[in-house]
Amino acid sequence: MKYLLNFSRAIDALNTYVASWVKWLVLITVLVSSGNAVLRKIFDIGSNAMLEAQWYMFAAVFLFYSGLTLLQHGHVRVDLFYRNYSARTKCILDIVGALLCIIPISVMVIYLGIGVFWTAYIDNEMSGNPGGLIVWPARLLVPVGFMLLLLQAFSEIIKNAAKLKTL
């Protein structure tokens, strides 16, 4: 169990590290969005590339923070019931939830997302908008983000199993 807990701590550290860098994309997104709005309103200059860059950065923040959100227990639960359960029941529910929901969905999205990314990369897919960006970086965000979530689900299972041993 010691090795599994070390693995769990490494996953926790990875998601914390990724989030510490990705948080800066929020500021950059705001600056790009504001700059784009000012250019459009004052100088009548619009940029599809800047709009798409905003979307890419927002997607990166959303997807890359999912693992940290799970680590910090920030995902939605039915707290009306959950908060009244014993620590043992909460651990069991968290393990079952990860095994039946998070892991299967993450594996499916990663599997399908890699194919979509690879096709976009091989075809050098471009945005349908005039002056738009290449698409494969945005397509890559999906499997990478769900890989971080999948790893965190394993970490949570390990920690909950260890906690069950002490209860």
C-alpha positions as CSV (number, residue, x, y, z in Angstrom):
1,M,0.0,0.0,0.0
2,K,3.0,2.3,0.6
3,Y,3.9,2.3,-3.1
4,L,0.4,3.0,-4.1
5,L,0.1,5.9,-1.7
6,N,3.4,7.2,-3.2
7,F,1.9,6.9,-6.7
8,S,-1.2,8.7,-5.4
9,R,0.9,11.5,-4.0
10,A,2.8,11.8,-7.4
11,I,-0.5,12.1,-9.2
12,D,-1.8,14.7,-6.7
13,A,1.5,16.7,-7.2
14,L,1.2,16.4,-11.0
15,N,-2.4,17.8,-11.1
16,T,-1.4,20.5,-8.6
17,Y,1.6,21.5,-10.8
18,V,-0.4,21.5,-14.0
19,A,-3.1,23.7,-12.4
20,S,-0.5,26.1,-11.1
21,W,0.6,26.9,-14.6
22,V,-2.8,26.6,-16.3
23,K,-4.3,29.2,-13.9
24,W,-2.3,31.9,-15.8
25,L,-4.4,31.1,-18.9
26,V,-7.3,32.7,-17.1
27,L,-5.5,36.0,-17.1
28,I,-4.2,35.6,-20.6
29,T,-7.7,34.7,-21.8
30,V,-9.1,37.9,-20.2
31,L,-6.4,40.0,-21.7
32,V,-6.9,38.5,-25.2
33,S,-10.7,38.9,-24.9
34,S,-10.4,42.5,-23.7
35,G,-7.9,43.3,-26.4
36,N,-10.1,41.8,-29.0
37,A,-13.2,43.6,-27.8
38,V,-11.3,47.0,-27.7
39,L,-9.9,46.5,-31.2
40,R,-13.3,45.5,-32.6
41,K,-15.2,48.4,-30.9
42,I,-12.8,51.2,-31.3
43,F,-10.8,50.4,-34.4
44,D,-13.3,48.1,-36.1
45,I,-10.7,45.3,-36.3
46,G,-11.8,41.8,-35.6
47,S,-9.8,38.6,-35.4
48,N,-11.2,35.1,-35.7
49,A,-7.8,33.8,-34.6
50,M,-8.0,35.8,-31.3
51,L,-11.6,34.5,-30.7
52,E,-10.5,31.0,-31.3
53,A,-7.4,31.4,-29.1
54,Q,-9.8,32.5,-26.3
55,W,-11.8,29.3,-26.8
56,Y,-8.7,27.1,-26.8
57,M,-7.4,28.7,-23.6
58,F,-10.8,28.4,-21.9
59,A,-11.0,24.7,-22.9
60,A,-7.5,24.2,-21.5
61,V,-8.4,25.7,-18.2
62,F,-11.6,23.7,-17.9
63,L,-10.1,20.4,-19.0
64,F,-6.7,20.7,-17.2
65,Y,-8.3,21.8,-13.9
66,S,-10.7,18.8,-13.7
67,G,-8.1,16.6,-12.0
68,L,-7.3,19.3,-9.4
69,T,-11.0,19.8,-8.8
70,L,-11.4,16.1,-8.1
71,L,-8.4,16.2,-5.8
72,Q,-10.0,19.1,-3.9
73,H,-13.4,17.4,-3.8
74,G,-14.9,20.2,-5.9
75,H,-17.0,18.1,-8.3
76,V,-20.8,18.1,-7.8
77,R,-22.2,15.5,-5.5
78,V,-25.6,15.1,-4.0
79,D,-24.5,16.7,-0.7
80,L,-28.0,16.5,0.7
81,F,-27.4,12.8,1.3
82,Y,-23.6,12.5,1.2
83,R,-22.9,14.8,4.1
84,N,-24.9,12.7,6.5
85,Y,-23.1,9.4,5.6
86,S,-20.4,7.9,7.8
87,A,-16.7,8.3,6.7
88,R,-16.7,4.6,5.7
89,T,-19.8,5.0,3.5
90,K,-18.3,8.1,1.9
91,C,-15.1,6.2,1.0
92,I,-17.1,3.3,-0.5
93,L,-19.3,5.7,-2.5
94,D,-16.3,7.6,-3.8
95,I,-14.6,4.4,-4.9
96,V,-17.7,3.1,-6.6
97,G,-18.3,6.5,-8.2
98,A,-14.8,6.5,-9.6
99,L,-15.0,2.9,-10.8
100,L,-18.5,3.2,-12.4
101,C,-18.5,6.8,-13.7
102,I,-15.2,8.6,-13.9
103,I,-13.0,5.8,-15.1
104,P,-15.2,4.4,-17.9
105,I,-16.2,7.9,-19.2
106,S,-12.6,9.1,-19.1
107,V,-11.3,6.0,-20.9
108,M,-13.9,6.4,-23.6
109,V,-13.2,10.1,-24.1
110,I,-9.5,9.5,-24.2
111,Y,-9.8,6.7,-26.7
112,L,-12.2,8.6,-29.0
113,G,-10.3,11.9,-28.4
114,I,-7.0,10.5,-29.5
115,G,-8.5,9.4,-32.8
116,V,-10.1,12.8,-33.4
117,F,-6.8,14.6,-32.5
118,W,-4.8,12.3,-34.7
119,T,-7.1,12.9,-37.7
120,A,-7.0,16.6,-37.2
121,Y,-3.2,16.5,-36.9
122,I,-2.6,14.3,-40.0
123,D,-5.0,16.3,-42.1
124,N,-3.6,19.6,-40.7
125,E,-7.2,20.6,-40.1
126,M,-7.9,24.3,-40.1
127,S,-10.8,26.2,-38.6
128,G,-13.7,26.8,-40.9
129,N,-13.6,30.5,-40.0
130,P,-11.6,32.9,-42.2
131,G,-8.3,33.6,-40.5
132,G,-8.9,30.9,-38.0
133,L,-6.3,28.7,-36.2
134,I,-5.2,25.1,-36.8
135,V,-7.5,22.7,-34.9
136,W,-5.3,19.9,-33.7
137,P,-4.0,21.7,-30.5
138,A,-7.6,22.2,-29.4
139,R,-8.4,18.5,-30.2
140,L,-5.4,17.4,-28.1
141,L,-6.7,19.2,-25.0
142,V,-9.5,16.8,-24.6
143,P,-7.6,13.5,-24.2
144,V,-4.9,15.2,-22.1
145,G,-7.4,16.8,-19.8
146,F,-9.3,13.5,-19.4
147,M,-6.0,11.7,-18.8
148,L,-5.3,14.0,-15.9
149,L,-8.9,13.3,-14.6
150,L,-8.4,9.6,-15.0
151,L,-5.1,9.6,-13.1
152,Q,-6.7,11.6,-10.3
153,A,-9.6,9.1,-10.1
154,F,-7.0,6.3,-9.5
155,S,-5.4,8.5,-6.9
156,E,-8.7,9.0,-5.1
157,I,-9.4,5.3,-5.2
158,I,-6.0,4.5,-3.6
159,K,-6.5,7.1,-0.9
160,N,-10.1,6.0,-0.1
161,A,-9.0,2.3,0.0
162,A,-6.2,3.3,2.5
163,K,-8.6,5.3,4.6
164,L,-11.0,2.3,4.7
165,K,-8.3,0.2,6.2
166,T,-8.1,2.6,9.1
167,L,-11.8,2.9,9.7
